[in-house]
Amino acid sequence: MRERNAAILEKAKLYENEFIKSISKDEKPSFHLCAPIGWINDPNGFSTFNDEYHLFYQYYPYDTIWGPMHWGHSKTKDFIKWEQLPVALAPDEDYDMEGCFSGSAIEDDGKHIIMYTGVLDKTNEEGKRILRQTQCIAIGDGINYEKLDCNPVITNEMLPEGSSLEDFRDPKIWKDGNEFYTVVASRSKDGSGQILMYKSRDLRNWEYVTIVDKSENKIGRMWECPDFFKLDENYILVISPQEVKADKNGFHNGNNTAYIIGKYDKNNNNFTREKYSVIDYGLDFYAPQTFEAKDGRRIMVGWMHSWENRIVPHDFKWCGMMTIPRELTIKDGFLIQNPIREIENYYKNTVEYNDLSIEKEISLEGINGRAIDITLDIDASKSEEFQIKVAKNEEYETLISYNPRKSIVTFDRSYSGKYGDTLHRRDISVKENDGKIKLRLIIDKYSVEIFINDGEHVMTSTFYTPLNATDITFSSQGLTLANIKKHDIIV
């Protein structure tokens, strides 16, 4: 049995190693982690180990669509340059035969500890299908990982009464003192999401602690991919709600991401919710995960894709990217996100324009390309609308616009070159400021992450326009004053 199981993982490693070579480096993003081959989704195991940063991800190397989940693996020293490592986990045990689903990792006592969801799907002797999700542990050295012989360590018998046996996944592990803790996504007896907490002293024996928070069918239904951490004096619960109905607070239909800020009483295991909000307002952002870096920064990364809107070209041999890692802070009770500061080490060919008066559509010498960091300070108080077009040529363009009258920022990829009738446009309402706004765009070949007003809001979206579309233009309906600074990102 053990030899058969080892063969499943070895097959994935050999396949990955052989076929990665079939994809040119030029076809992939310059500084965002993406699928080495095949498909990736949720980021997993974002952690420090041996003074390097590791990121795992849900992975199916054999096709560019979702399949039985493995764990892919990469590492970095600066969050910009990523080194590909061998596949870490494969679905090769009875308890994870249908997939090694999402989870997390920590470093402890010189070991790299992975906690993940194992999925069992089988038919019993009576012909009844049995689908179960349980929590499992694997321990490794940064390259090779061995699953515990006592897996699964958290089973369905440890769920609150009435909870779903089939929706119980995505453990996020941390250590506090001598005890390990984890929060796990679950579906309660009313059919909506709840986040459960467990604790252990030895990783093998776990006990149920509490329900941290629950949806009660008010913030979507099932909550996926929880994260729970302290930031300044606040505790933050990150969730990825499914089955959401759009509302005027920024939630859109379908899968969303949200954060809940509150207070946590450790002695009584009680989390008190104070407010909640959307994390990212773009078309392609899901399942974020955070960790605390060596210098104390809380850093988050998300999956830069959408379950509902697949726009990756059919001839690509890879599918799925991660966002640029983001530094998280709290300001006035809200979560602030900004690109990892290490990106500044890769700035080249800086171009700056100050006190520009923009009315008709213009291009600016030195401002173009598909791997750039560009910041715009805009005063559009005398304008009806200000527009930026990126990834542009005579045939294609992707549009970012600001309407100062309605205080709305819009992303629109309708003319980016995708033939399918998928969702192409999304709006976000920003605070009124007499027509003034600051926009920072991180563009990397097939994506743009828009950081608004120093990270108060973020919109993340992808577009797969041919790479020869590199022009950038600016235009205004009425007069807009602007300061613009651009850096090429050369990795």
GROMACS .gro file of C-alpha atoms in nm:
model
  491
    1MET     CA    1   0.000   0.000   0.000
    2ARG     CA    2   0.275   0.247   0.098
    3GLU     CA    3   0.462   0.180  -0.229
    4ARG     CA    4   0.144   0.236  -0.431
    5ASN     CA    5   0.078   0.562  -0.248
    6ALA     CA    6   0.434   0.683  -0.299
    7ALA     CA    7   0.397   0.614  -0.671
    8ILE     CA    8   0.104   0.856  -0.700
    9LEU     CA    9   0.313   1.142  -0.561
   10GLU     CA   10   0.619   1.045  -0.764
   11LYS     CA   11   0.411   1.037  -1.083
   12ALA     CA   12   0.299   1.397  -1.019
   13LYS     CA   13   0.656   1.510  -0.952
   14LEU     CA   14   0.787   1.350  -1.270
   15TYR     CA   15   0.502   1.491  -1.480
   16GLU     CA   16   0.551   1.839  -1.340
   17ASN     CA   17   0.928   1.832  -1.392
   18GLU     CA   18   0.898   1.713  -1.751
   19PHE     CA   19   0.621   1.936  -1.878
   20ILE     CA   20   0.715   2.264  -1.708
   21LYS     CA   21   0.983   2.284  -1.976
   22SER     CA   22   0.714   2.299  -2.246
   23ILE     CA   23   0.606   2.647  -2.131
   24SER     CA   24   0.820   2.947  -2.219
   25LYS     CA   25   0.904   3.183  -1.934
   26ASP     CA   26   0.784   3.468  -2.155
   27GLU     CA   27   0.431   3.324  -2.155
   28LYS     CA   28   0.399   3.355  -1.777
   29PRO     CA   29   0.366   3.654  -1.545
   30SER     CA   30   0.691   3.831  -1.463
   31PHE     CA   31   0.655   3.856  -1.084
   32HIS     CA   32   0.334   3.681  -0.983
   33LEU     CA   33   0.336   3.315  -0.884
   34CYS     CA   34   0.135   3.111  -1.134
   35ALA     CA   35   0.060   2.748  -1.212
   36PRO     CA   36   0.381   2.568  -1.309
   37ILE     CA   37   0.176   2.343  -1.539
   38GLY     CA   38  -0.193   2.260  -1.534
   39TRP     CA   39  -0.431   2.416  -1.282
   40ILE     CA   40  -0.396   2.594  -0.946
   41ASN     CA   41  -0.650   2.751  -0.716
   42ASP     CA   42  -0.648   2.840  -0.342
   43PRO     CA   43  -0.319   2.949  -0.182
   44ASN     CA   44  -0.224   2.709   0.099
   45GLY     CA   45   0.045   2.687   0.365
   46PHE     CA   46   0.168   3.048   0.340
   47SER     CA   47   0.445   3.034   0.602
   48THR     CA   48   0.807   3.082   0.704
   49PHE     CA   49   1.046   2.788   0.713
   50ASN     CA   50   1.425   2.800   0.745
   51ASP     CA   51   1.424   3.178   0.691
   52GLU     CA   52   1.244   3.148   0.357
   53TYR     CA   53   0.881   3.202   0.267
   54HIS     CA   54   0.682   2.908   0.139
   55LEU     CA   55   0.356   2.905  -0.050
   56PHE     CA   56   0.164   2.592  -0.143
   57TYR     CA   57  -0.149   2.582  -0.357
   58GLN     CA   58  -0.430   2.360  -0.470
   59TYR     CA   59  -0.290   2.194  -0.780
   60TYR     CA   60  -0.388   1.959  -1.060
   61PRO     CA   61  -0.084   1.922  -1.287
   62TYR     CA   62  -0.246   1.704  -1.554
   63ASP     CA   63  -0.496   1.952  -1.704
   64THR     CA   64  -0.591   2.319  -1.701
   65ILE     CA   65  -0.920   2.245  -1.525
   66TRP     CA   66  -0.988   2.148  -1.164
   67GLY     CA   67  -0.914   1.783  -1.082
   68PRO     CA   68  -0.817   1.568  -0.782
   69MET     CA   69  -0.630   1.816  -0.568
   70HIS     CA   70  -0.257   1.790  -0.500
   71TRP     CA   71  -0.045   2.049  -0.319
   72GLY     CA   72   0.195   2.240  -0.542
   73HIS     CA   73   0.486   2.417  -0.374
   74SER     CA   74   0.703   2.726  -0.426
   75LYS     CA   75   0.930   2.936  -0.207
   76THR     CA   76   1.077   3.285  -0.209
   77LYS     CA   77   1.305   3.515  -0.014
   78ASP     CA   78   1.139   3.840  -0.116
   79PHE     CA   79   0.783   3.761  -0.242
   80ILE     CA   80   0.877   3.863  -0.597
   81LYS     CA   81   1.113   3.591  -0.724
   82TRP     CA   82   0.965   3.243  -0.675
   83GLU     CA   83   1.146   2.910  -0.691
   84GLN     CA   84   0.949   2.605  -0.798
   85LEU     CA   85   0.969   2.305  -0.564
   86PRO     CA   86   0.840   1.948  -0.614
   87VAL     CA   87   0.477   1.858  -0.552
   88ALA     CA   88   0.432   1.830  -0.175
   89LEU     CA   89   0.112   1.624  -0.135
   90ALA     CA   90  -0.093   1.391  -0.354
   91PRO     CA   91  -0.428   1.219  -0.289
   92ASP     CA   92  -0.283   0.880  -0.203
   93GLU     CA   93  -0.452   0.764   0.120
   94ASP     CA   94  -0.802   0.630   0.183
   95TYR     CA   95  -0.895   0.942   0.382
   96ASP     CA   96  -0.781   1.185   0.107
   97MET     CA   97  -0.842   0.972  -0.203
   98GLU     CA   98  -1.058   1.244  -0.363
   99GLY     CA   99  -0.820   1.527  -0.290
  100CYS     CA  100  -0.585   1.701  -0.050
  101PHE     CA  101  -0.796   2.014  -0.011
  102SER     CA  102  -0.691   2.354   0.122
  103GLY     CA  103  -0.502   2.409   0.445
  104SER     CA  104  -0.212   2.591   0.604
  105ALA     CA  105   0.136   2.549   0.749
  106ILE     CA  106   0.360   2.664   1.033
  107GLU     CA  107   0.719   2.613   1.139
  108ASP     CA  108   0.768   2.449   1.478
  109ASP     CA  109   1.074   2.292   1.641
  110GLY     CA  110   1.265   2.283   1.312
  111LYS     CA  111   0.983   2.109   1.126
  112HIS     CA  112   0.741   2.231   0.864
  113ILE     CA  113   0.389   2.131   0.966
  114ILE     CA  114   0.108   2.114   0.710
  115MET     CA  115  -0.259   2.087   0.806
  116TYR     CA  116  -0.500   2.011   0.525
  117THR     CA  117  -0.843   1.868   0.446
  118GLY     CA  118  -0.862   1.510   0.327
  119VAL     CA  119  -1.161   1.418   0.112
  120LEU     CA  120  -1.302   1.066   0.111
  121ASP     CA  121  -1.560   0.967  -0.150
  122LYS     CA  122  -1.661   0.603  -0.171
  123THR     CA  123  -1.957   0.371  -0.203
  124ASN     CA  124  -2.026   0.138   0.088
  125GLU     CA  125  -2.146  -0.222   0.080
  126GLU     CA  126  -2.510  -0.112   0.059
  127GLY     CA  127  -2.434   0.097  -0.250
  128LYS     CA  128  -2.465   0.428  -0.064
  129ARG     CA  129  -2.222   0.707  -0.145
  130ILE     CA  130  -2.017   0.832   0.149
  131LEU     CA  131  -1.853   1.175   0.115
  132ARG     CA  132  -1.651   1.301   0.411
  133GLN     CA  133  -1.409   1.587   0.477
  134THR     CA  134  -1.163   1.559   0.766
  135GLN     CA  135  -0.851   1.740   0.884
  136CYS     CA  136  -0.506   1.586   0.845
  137ILE     CA  137  -0.142   1.659   0.929
  138ALA     CA  138   0.179   1.613   0.728
  139ILE     CA  139   0.526   1.704   0.856
  140GLY     CA  140   0.828   1.777   0.641
  141ASP     CA  141   1.166   1.938   0.586
  142GLY     CA  142   1.072   2.201   0.330
  143ILE     CA  143   1.084   1.958   0.037
  144ASN     CA  144   0.942   1.622   0.142
  145TYR     CA  145   0.636   1.574   0.363
  146GLU     CA  146   0.505   1.265   0.540
  147LYS     CA  147   0.143   1.226   0.646
  148LEU     CA  148   0.086   1.120   1.008
  149ASP     CA  149  -0.010   0.758   1.062
  150CYS     CA  150  -0.295   0.870   1.289
  151ASN     CA  151  -0.469   1.080   1.020
  152PRO     CA  152  -0.730   1.215   1.009
  153VAL     CA  153  -0.668   1.404   1.334
  154ILE     CA  154  -1.001   1.594   1.337
  155THR     CA  155  -1.295   1.380   1.231
  156ASN     CA  156  -1.666   1.429   1.176
  157GLU     CA  157  -1.736   1.301   1.528
  158MET     CA  158  -1.581   1.624   1.657
  159LEU     CA  159  -1.834   1.852   1.485
  160PRO     CA  160  -2.111   2.042   1.667
  161GLU     CA  161  -2.445   1.864   1.650
  162GLY     CA  162  -2.625   1.903   1.318
  163SER     CA  163  -2.316   2.013   1.122
  164SER     CA  164  -2.257   1.893   0.767
  165LEU     CA  165  -2.026   1.594   0.734
  166GLU     CA  166  -1.948   1.690   0.374
  167ASP     CA  167  -1.863   2.060   0.416
  168PHE     CA  168  -1.583   2.068   0.675
  169ARG     CA  169  -1.259   2.204   0.533
  170ASP     CA  170  -0.972   2.453   0.496
  171PRO     CA  171  -0.796   2.446   0.838
  172LYS     CA  172  -0.581   2.747   0.931
  173ILE     CA  173  -0.326   2.649   1.198
  174TRP     CA  174  -0.120   2.860   1.440
  175LYS     CA  175   0.056   2.815   1.773
  176ASP     CA  176  -0.007   3.014   2.090
  177GLY     CA  177   0.222   2.924   2.380
  178ASN     CA  178   0.239   2.547   2.405
  179GLU     CA  179  -0.084   2.483   2.220
  180PHE     CA  180  -0.172   2.456   1.853
  181TYR     CA  181  -0.499   2.606   1.732
  182THR     CA  182  -0.690   2.583   1.408
  183VAL     CA  183  -1.003   2.736   1.262
  184VAL     CA  184  -1.197   2.524   1.012
  185ALA     CA  185  -1.485   2.607   0.778
  186SER     CA  186  -1.806   2.415   0.835
  187ARG     CA  187  -2.173   2.422   0.738
  188SER     CA  188  -2.413   2.444   1.032
  189LYS     CA  189  -2.751   2.277   1.070
  190ASP     CA  190  -2.925   2.578   0.912
  191GLY     CA  191  -2.721   2.519   0.595
  192SER     CA  192  -2.503   2.827   0.623
  193GLY     CA  193  -2.142   2.881   0.719
  194GLN     CA  194  -1.978   2.859   1.058
  195ILE     CA  195  -1.612   2.878   1.163
  196LEU     CA  196  -1.504   2.623   1.424
  197MET     CA  197  -1.198   2.634   1.650
  198TYR     CA  198  -0.998   2.334   1.775
  199LYS     CA  199  -0.681   2.302   1.983
  200SER     CA  200  -0.406   2.047   2.050
  201ARG     CA  201  -0.079   2.008   2.238
  202ASP     CA  202   0.076   1.740   2.017
  203LEU     CA  203  -0.085   1.781   1.670
  204ARG     CA  204  -0.229   1.430   1.699
  205ASN     CA  205  -0.501   1.476   1.961
  206TRP     CA  206  -0.739   1.766   1.905
  207GLU     CA  207  -1.039   1.896   2.096
  208TYR     CA  208  -1.326   2.119   1.994
  209VAL     CA  209  -1.315   2.470   2.144
  210THR     CA  210  -1.591   2.692   2.006
  211ILE     CA  211  -1.783   2.837   1.713
  212VAL     CA  212  -1.591   3.157   1.636
  213ASP     CA  213  -1.865   3.309   1.418
  214LYS     CA  214  -2.145   3.199   1.189
  215SER     CA  215  -2.326   3.334   0.885
  216GLU     CA  216  -2.686   3.255   0.981
  217ASN     CA  217  -2.754   3.299   0.608
  218LYS     CA  218  -2.675   3.671   0.629
  219ILE     CA  219  -2.327   3.688   0.469
  220GLY     CA  220  -2.375   3.430   0.200
  221ARG     CA  221  -2.408   3.066   0.299
  222MET     CA  222  -2.104   2.836   0.322
  223TRP     CA  223  -1.790   3.017   0.443
  224GLU     CA  224  -1.465   2.880   0.298
  225CYS     CA  225  -1.095   2.935   0.368
  226PRO     CA  226  -1.104   3.097   0.714
  227ASP     CA  227  -0.814   3.285   0.866
  228PHE     CA  228  -0.804   3.425   1.219
  229PHE     CA  229  -0.535   3.658   1.351
  230LYS     CA  230  -0.459   3.963   1.561
  231LEU     CA  231  -0.368   4.288   1.388
  232ASP     CA  232  -0.288   4.582   1.614
  233GLU     CA  233  -0.549   4.553   1.889
  234ASN     CA  234  -0.810   4.393   1.667
  235TYR     CA  235  -0.887   4.033   1.582
  236ILE     CA  236  -0.972   3.967   1.221
  237LEU     CA  237  -1.163   3.672   1.079
  238VAL     CA  238  -1.115   3.631   0.704
  239ILE     CA  239  -1.376   3.431   0.515
  240SER     CA  240  -1.466   3.344   0.157
  241PRO     CA  241  -1.848   3.329   0.151
  242GLN     CA  242  -2.027   3.131  -0.119
  243GLU     CA  243  -2.381   3.174  -0.252
  244VAL     CA  244  -2.382   3.548  -0.187
  245LYS     CA  245  -2.652   3.782  -0.315
  246ALA     CA  246  -2.532   4.119  -0.440
  247ASP     CA  247  -2.602   4.419  -0.218
  248LYS     CA  248  -2.513   4.787  -0.198
  249ASN     CA  249  -2.227   4.722   0.047
  250GLY     CA  250  -2.003   4.590  -0.229
  251PHE     CA  251  -2.082   4.218  -0.221
  252HIS     CA  252  -2.144   4.068  -0.564
  253ASN     CA  253  -2.337   3.757  -0.663
  254GLY     CA  254  -2.157   3.426  -0.614
  255ASN     CA  255  -1.823   3.376  -0.437
  256ASN     CA  256  -1.689   3.669  -0.235
  257THR     CA  257  -1.417   3.748   0.017
  258ALA     CA  258  -1.474   3.936   0.341
  259TYR     CA  259  -1.311   4.027   0.669
  260ILE     CA  260  -1.480   4.057   1.007
  261ILE     CA  261  -1.318   4.281   1.269
  262GLY     CA  262  -1.389   4.222   1.635
  263LYS     CA  263  -1.263   4.148   1.983
  264TYR     CA  264  -1.162   3.803   2.106
  265ASP     CA  265  -1.175   3.698   2.471
  266LYS     CA  266  -0.927   3.409   2.497
  267ASN     CA  267  -1.036   3.313   2.845
  268ASN     CA  268  -1.395   3.255   2.738
  269ASN     CA  269  -1.322   3.173   2.372
  270ASN     CA  270  -1.564   3.445   2.266
  271PHE     CA  271  -1.534   3.650   1.945
  272THR     CA  272  -1.748   3.963   1.929
  273ARG     CA  273  -1.813   4.095   1.581
  274GLU     CA  274  -1.787   4.474   1.536
  275LYS     CA  275  -1.799   4.527   1.158
  276TYR     CA  276  -1.738   4.345   0.833
  277SER     CA  277  -1.655   4.444   0.479
  278VAL     CA  278  -1.542   4.317   0.139
  279ILE     CA  279  -1.170   4.246   0.093
  280ASP     CA  280  -1.140   4.286  -0.284
  281TYR     CA  281  -1.391   4.436  -0.528
  282GLY     CA  282  -1.247   4.302  -0.853
  283LEU     CA  283  -1.349   4.018  -1.083
  284ASP     CA  284  -1.073   3.775  -0.988
  285PHE     CA  285  -0.995   3.734  -0.619
  286TYR     CA  286  -1.075   3.446  -0.384
  287ALA     CA  287  -0.958   3.232  -0.091
  288PRO     CA  288  -0.696   3.469   0.059
  289GLN     CA  289  -0.453   3.347   0.325
  290THR     CA  290  -0.221   3.542   0.556
  291PHE     CA  291   0.081   3.483   0.774
  292GLU     CA  292   0.312   3.689   0.993
  293ALA     CA  293   0.652   3.752   0.836
  294LYS     CA  294   0.978   3.750   1.032
  295ASP     CA  295   0.967   4.130   1.068
  296GLY     CA  296   0.613   4.128   1.207
  297ARG     CA  297   0.425   4.226   0.893
  298ARG     CA  298   0.093   4.053   0.832
  299ILE     CA  299   0.103   3.952   0.465
  300MET     CA  300  -0.184   3.823   0.254
  301VAL     CA  301  -0.203   3.650  -0.084
  302GLY     CA  302  -0.512   3.547  -0.280
  303TRP     CA  303  -0.608   3.336  -0.580
  304MET     CA  304  -0.629   3.566  -0.884
  305HIS     CA  305  -0.903   3.382  -1.068
  306SER     CA  306  -1.279   3.328  -1.060
  307TRP     CA  307  -1.478   3.007  -1.040
  308GLU     CA  308  -1.760   3.155  -1.249
  309ASN     CA  309  -1.566   3.347  -1.514
  310ARG     CA  310  -1.297   3.137  -1.676
  311ILE     CA  311  -1.126   3.356  -1.935
  312VAL     CA  312  -0.788   3.182  -1.967
  313PRO     CA  313  -0.720   3.108  -2.336
  314HIS     CA  314  -0.782   2.748  -2.437
  315ASP     CA  315  -0.431   2.705  -2.578
  316PHE     CA  316  -0.261   2.790  -2.245
  317LYS     CA  317  -0.090   2.497  -2.072
  318TRP     CA  318  -0.130   2.664  -1.733
  319CYS     CA  319  -0.426   2.818  -1.551
  320GLY     CA  320  -0.428   3.021  -1.231
  321MET     CA  321  -0.220   3.294  -1.064
  322MET     CA  322  -0.174   3.441  -0.719
  323THR     CA  323  -0.198   3.809  -0.636
  324ILE     CA  324   0.105   4.006  -0.541
  325PRO     CA  325   0.149   3.955  -0.165
  326ARG     CA  326  -0.003   4.245   0.027
  327GLU     CA  327   0.088   4.407   0.356
  328LEU     CA  328  -0.211   4.448   0.587
  329THR     CA  329  -0.269   4.727   0.836
  330ILE     CA  330  -0.570   4.879   1.015
  331LYS     CA  331  -0.676   5.240   0.967
  332ASP     CA  332  -0.988   5.394   1.119
  333GLY     CA  333  -1.125   5.047   1.185
  334PHE     CA  334  -1.086   4.922   0.828
  335LEU     CA  335  -0.843   4.683   0.664
  336ILE     CA  336  -0.579   4.849   0.447
  337GLN     CA  337  -0.391   4.654   0.177
  338ASN     CA  338  -0.079   4.761  -0.009
  339PRO     CA  339   0.164   4.575  -0.238
  340ILE     CA  340   0.461   4.411  -0.073
  341ARG     CA  341   0.733   4.675  -0.037
  342GLU     CA  342   0.998   4.443  -0.183
  343ILE     CA  343   0.864   4.523  -0.530
  344GLU     CA  344   1.056   4.852  -0.510
  345ASN     CA  345   1.382   4.658  -0.541
  346TYR     CA  346   1.289   4.575  -0.901
  347TYR     CA  347   1.207   4.927  -1.020
  348LYS     CA  348   1.368   5.031  -1.349
  349ASN     CA  349   1.312   5.305  -1.608
  350THR     CA  350   1.120   5.536  -1.375
  351VAL     CA  351   0.923   5.808  -1.554
  352GLU     CA  352   0.740   6.090  -1.378
  353TYR     CA  353   0.503   6.361  -1.499
  354ASN     CA  354   0.374   6.635  -1.269
  355ASP     CA  355   0.101   6.897  -1.305
  356LEU     CA  356  -0.043   6.742  -1.620
  357SER     CA  357  -0.361   6.888  -1.768
  358ILE     CA  358  -0.553   6.608  -1.938
  359GLU     CA  359  -0.861   6.648  -2.158
  360LYS     CA  360  -0.833   6.462  -2.487
  361GLU     CA  361  -0.682   6.112  -2.504
  362ILE     CA  362  -0.304   6.122  -2.472
  363SER     CA  363  -0.012   5.885  -2.439
  364LEU     CA  364   0.302   5.977  -2.248
  365GLU     CA  365   0.655   5.893  -2.352
  366GLY     CA  366   0.800   5.615  -2.139
  367ILE     CA  367   0.466   5.504  -1.997
  368ASN     CA  368   0.369   5.174  -2.152
  369GLY     CA  369   0.427   4.804  -2.102
  370ARG     CA  370   0.278   4.498  -1.934
  371ALA     CA  371   0.496   4.470  -1.620
  372ILE     CA  372   0.474   4.803  -1.440
  373ASP     CA  373   0.386   4.981  -1.117
  374ILE     CA  374   0.214   5.311  -1.189
  375THR     CA  375   0.070   5.564  -0.943
  376LEU     CA  376  -0.167   5.847  -1.033
  377ASP     CA  377  -0.270   6.139  -0.810
  378ILE     CA  378  -0.578   6.279  -0.979
  379ASP     CA  379  -0.789   6.590  -0.939
  380ALA     CA  380  -1.095   6.532  -1.156
  381SER     CA  381  -1.316   6.789  -0.985
  382LYS     CA  382  -1.371   6.964  -1.319
  383SER     CA  383  -1.427   6.643  -1.512
  384GLU     CA  384  -1.717   6.409  -1.578
  385GLU     CA  385  -1.490   6.106  -1.607
  386PHE     CA  386  -1.121   6.018  -1.615
  387GLN     CA  387  -1.003   5.709  -1.804
  388ILE     CA  388  -0.690   5.496  -1.821
  389LYS     CA  389  -0.657   5.239  -2.097
  390VAL     CA  390  -0.395   4.966  -2.054
  391ALA     CA  391  -0.285   4.663  -2.259
  392LYS     CA  392  -0.392   4.864  -2.560
  393ASN     CA  393  -0.331   4.856  -2.934
  394GLU     CA  394  -0.552   4.919  -3.235
  395GLU     CA  395  -0.765   4.617  -3.154
  396TYR     CA  396  -0.766   4.573  -2.775
  397GLU     CA  397  -0.785   4.775  -2.455
  398THR     CA  398  -0.869   4.733  -2.088
  399LEU     CA  399  -1.033   5.029  -1.919
  400ILE     CA  400  -1.004   5.175  -1.569
  401SER     CA  401  -1.219   5.482  -1.511
  402TYR     CA  402  -1.310   5.722  -1.232
  403ASN     CA  403  -1.640   5.910  -1.217
  404PRO     CA  404  -1.592   6.199  -0.969
  405ARG     CA  405  -1.962   6.292  -0.975
  406LYS     CA  406  -2.068   5.948  -0.850
  407SER     CA  407  -1.739   5.858  -0.674
  408ILE     CA  408  -1.716   5.530  -0.865
  409VAL     CA  409  -1.411   5.345  -0.998
  410THR     CA  410  -1.480   5.098  -1.279
  411PHE     CA  411  -1.278   4.815  -1.427
  412ASP     CA  412  -1.388   4.699  -1.773
  413ARG     CA  413  -1.222   4.425  -1.983
  414SER     CA  414  -1.497   4.409  -2.250
  415TYR     CA  415  -1.242   4.482  -2.524
  416SER     CA  416  -0.952   4.282  -2.385
  417GLY     CA  417  -0.983   4.005  -2.643
  418LYS     CA  418  -1.203   3.746  -2.472
  419TYR     CA  419  -1.473   3.599  -2.696
  420GLY     CA  420  -1.688   3.435  -2.428
  421ASP     CA  421  -1.991   3.605  -2.277
  422THR     CA  422  -1.852   3.624  -1.926
  423LEU     CA  423  -1.861   3.905  -1.672
  424HIS     CA  424  -1.630   4.186  -1.783
  425ARG     CA  425  -1.712   4.491  -1.572
  426ARG     CA  426  -1.727   4.577  -1.205
  427ASP     CA  427  -1.774   4.905  -1.013
  428ILE     CA  428  -1.672   5.017  -0.666
  429SER     CA  429  -1.800   5.317  -0.472
  430VAL     CA  430  -1.522   5.515  -0.304
  431LYS     CA  431  -1.544   5.796  -0.054
  432GLU     CA  432  -1.610   6.144  -0.187
  433ASN     CA  433  -1.309   6.375  -0.187
  434ASP     CA  434  -1.394   6.670  -0.411
  435GLY     CA  435  -1.297   6.473  -0.721
  436LYS     CA  436  -0.954   6.376  -0.592
  437ILE     CA  437  -0.832   6.017  -0.588
  438LYS     CA  438  -0.509   5.819  -0.580
  439LEU     CA  439  -0.479   5.508  -0.795
  440ARG     CA  440  -0.190   5.262  -0.797
  441LEU     CA  441  -0.192   4.995  -1.067
  442ILE     CA  442   0.022   4.682  -1.045
  443ILE     CA  443   0.017   4.535  -1.396
  444ASP     CA  444   0.179   4.202  -1.477
  445LYS     CA  445   0.103   4.077  -1.830
  446TYR     CA  446  -0.242   3.929  -1.763
  447SER     CA  447  -0.361   4.115  -1.455
  448VAL     CA  448  -0.409   4.450  -1.290
  449GLU     CA  449  -0.443   4.508  -0.916
  450ILE     CA  450  -0.585   4.853  -0.847
  451PHE     CA  451  -0.503   4.998  -0.504
  452ILE     CA  452  -0.727   5.297  -0.431
  453ASN     CA  453  -0.633   5.577  -0.190
  454ASP     CA  454  -0.329   5.401  -0.044
  455GLY     CA  455  -0.503   5.066  -0.007
  456GLU     CA  456  -0.843   5.167   0.128
  457HIS     CA  457  -0.999   4.958  -0.150
  458VAL     CA  458  -0.856   4.706  -0.396
  459MET     CA  459  -0.985   4.572  -0.727
  460THR     CA  460  -0.812   4.265  -0.872
  461SER     CA  461  -0.890   4.144  -1.223
  462THR     CA  462  -0.733   3.948  -1.504
  463PHE     CA  463  -0.728   3.994  -1.882
  464TYR     CA  464  -0.555   3.774  -2.136
  465THR     CA  465  -0.491   4.025  -2.410
  466PRO     CA  466  -0.207   3.931  -2.651
  467LEU     CA  467   0.122   4.052  -2.507
  468ASN     CA  468   0.200   4.279  -2.803
  469ALA     CA  469  -0.070   4.518  -2.676
  470THR     CA  470   0.147   4.742  -2.458
  471ASP     CA  471   0.016   5.097  -2.503
  472ILE     CA  472  -0.129   5.305  -2.218
  473THR     CA  473  -0.341   5.616  -2.269
  474PHE     CA  474  -0.513   5.873  -2.047
  475SER     CA  475  -0.821   6.081  -2.123
  476SER     CA  476  -1.077   6.301  -1.952
  477GLN     CA  477  -1.426   6.435  -2.018
  478GLY     CA  478  -1.347   6.783  -1.896
  479LEU     CA  479  -1.024   6.889  -1.730
  480THR     CA  480  -0.830   6.652  -1.504
  481LEU     CA  481  -0.507   6.746  -1.330
  482ALA     CA  482  -0.269   6.459  -1.263
  483ASN     CA  483   0.069   6.357  -1.128
  484ILE     CA  484   0.182   6.024  -1.274
  485LYS     CA  485   0.479   5.807  -1.181
  486LYS     CA  486   0.565   5.479  -1.350
  487HIS     CA  487   0.824   5.210  -1.282
  488ASP     CA  488   0.898   4.911  -1.501
  489ILE     CA  489   0.928   4.591  -1.298
  490ILE     CA  490   1.231   4.396  -1.418
  491VAL     CA  491   1.280   4.059  -1.248
   0.00000   0.00000   0.00000
